[in-house]
Amino acid sequence: QVQLEESGGGLVQAGGSLRLSCVASGSIMFRANGMGWYRQAPGKQRELVACISSGGNRNYADSVKGRFTISRDNAKNTVYLQMNSLKPEDTAVYLCNTNERGYCYTGRYWGQGTQVTVSS
């Protein structure tokens, strides 16, 4: 089993910044896994925000390009999402995901999520 635990969410004003963290534990070869951040707002479908492959390749949703940065620290089994210039439309529960394929792909393991609320 794999466990993912997110942290770093909160309430921030528009234009502010937050950094989310996701720590992976359990039966995982973290450095070989692809990692992703997704978000789900009330009444909306879950969507990919950013992902990073085992080799460090990154993909972003168009809505966050230039504002968000995904990174990983394999020594700490942790993936980060630096969010700058936040907008009210970024308000959502942010969830961490991992997959054994190693690239940007939606795997079967999810964290519980962390709430991000951006006020206008």
C-alpha positions as CSV (number, residue, x, y, z in Angstrom):
1,Q,0.0,0.0,0.0
2,V,1.0,3.6,-0.7
3,Q,0.1,6.5,1.5
4,L,0.1,10.1,0.3
5,E,-0.3,13.0,2.8
6,E,-0.8,16.5,1.6
7,S,-0.2,19.7,3.6
8,G,0.2,23.4,3.1
9,G,-3.3,24.5,2.1
10,G,-5.1,27.4,3.6
11,L,-6.8,30.7,3.1
12,V,-5.0,33.4,1.1
13,Q,-5.9,36.6,-0.7
14,A,-5.8,36.9,-4.4
15,G,-2.3,37.5,-5.6
16,G,-0.8,35.6,-2.7
17,S,1.2,32.4,-2.6
18,L,1.1,29.0,-1.1
19,R,3.3,25.9,-1.2
20,L,1.8,22.5,-1.0
21,S,3.7,19.4,0.0
22,C,2.9,15.7,-0.5
23,V,4.8,13.1,1.4
24,A,4.7,9.5,0.1
25,S,5.2,6.5,2.3
26,G,4.6,2.7,2.2
27,S,5.4,0.4,-0.7
28,I,6.6,3.0,-3.1
29,M,9.8,3.4,-5.2
30,F,9.3,7.2,-5.1
31,R,12.1,8.1,-7.4
32,A,10.7,5.8,-10.1
33,N,7.1,7.1,-9.8
34,G,5.3,9.9,-11.7
35,M,3.7,12.4,-9.3
36,G,0.8,14.7,-9.9
37,W,-1.3,17.4,-8.3
38,Y,-5.0,17.5,-9.1
39,R,-7.7,19.8,-7.9
40,Q,-11.5,19.6,-7.5
41,A,-13.7,22.5,-6.9
42,P,-17.3,22.1,-5.7
43,G,-19.6,21.0,-8.6
44,K,-16.7,20.5,-10.9
45,Q,-14.7,17.6,-12.2
46,R,-11.3,16.7,-10.9
47,E,-8.6,18.2,-13.1
48,L,-4.9,17.8,-13.5
49,V,-3.0,20.8,-12.3
50,A,0.6,19.7,-12.7
51,C,2.7,16.5,-13.0
52,I,6.3,15.5,-12.9
53,S,7.9,12.4,-14.3
54,S,10.6,10.3,-12.6
55,G,13.0,12.0,-14.9
56,G,11.9,15.5,-14.0
57,N,9.7,16.4,-17.0
58,R,6.9,18.7,-16.1
59,N,3.4,19.3,-17.5
60,Y,1.0,22.0,-16.4
61,A,-2.6,22.9,-17.0
62,D,-2.9,26.0,-19.2
63,S,-4.7,27.8,-16.5
64,V,-1.7,27.6,-14.1
65,K,1.2,27.9,-16.5
66,G,3.6,30.6,-15.4
67,R,2.1,30.8,-11.9
68,F,2.6,27.3,-10.5
69,T,5.7,25.1,-10.2
70,I,5.9,21.4,-9.4
71,S,9.1,19.9,-8.0
72,R,10.2,16.8,-6.2
73,D,12.7,15.8,-3.6
74,N,13.4,12.1,-4.0
75,A,15.5,12.0,-0.8
76,K,12.4,13.1,1.2
77,N,9.8,11.2,-0.9
78,T,8.1,14.6,-1.3
79,V,6.5,16.5,-4.2
80,Y,5.8,20.2,-4.0
81,L,3.5,22.6,-5.7
82,Q,4.5,26.3,-5.5
83,M,1.5,28.4,-6.3
84,N,2.0,32.1,-7.0
85,S,-0.3,34.9,-8.1
86,L,-3.3,32.9,-6.8
87,K,-6.7,33.7,-8.2
88,P,-10.2,33.0,-6.7
89,E,-10.7,30.4,-9.4
90,D,-7.8,28.4,-8.0
91,T,-10.0,27.6,-4.9
92,A,-10.4,23.9,-4.7
93,V,-9.3,20.8,-2.8
94,Y,-5.8,19.9,-4.1
95,L,-5.0,16.2,-4.2
96,C,-1.7,14.3,-4.7
97,N,-1.5,11.3,-7.0
98,T,1.2,8.8,-7.8
99,N,1.7,6.2,-10.5
100,E,4.2,3.4,-11.1
101,R,4.6,4.1,-14.8
102,G,7.0,7.0,-14.1
103,Y,5.5,9.6,-16.4
104,C,2.5,11.9,-16.3
105,Y,-0.4,9.5,-15.8
106,T,-3.2,9.2,-13.3
107,G,-2.3,6.4,-10.9
108,R,-4.5,4.6,-8.4
109,Y,-3.2,6.2,-5.3
110,W,-4.6,9.4,-3.9
111,G,-4.1,11.5,-0.8
112,Q,-6.9,13.0,1.2
113,G,-6.4,16.4,-0.2
114,T,-5.8,19.9,1.2
115,Q,-8.1,22.8,0.9
116,V,-7.0,26.0,-0.9
117,T,-9.2,29.0,-0.6
118,V,-8.4,32.2,-2.4
119,S,-10.4,35.3,-1.5
120,S,-10.9,38.2,-3.8
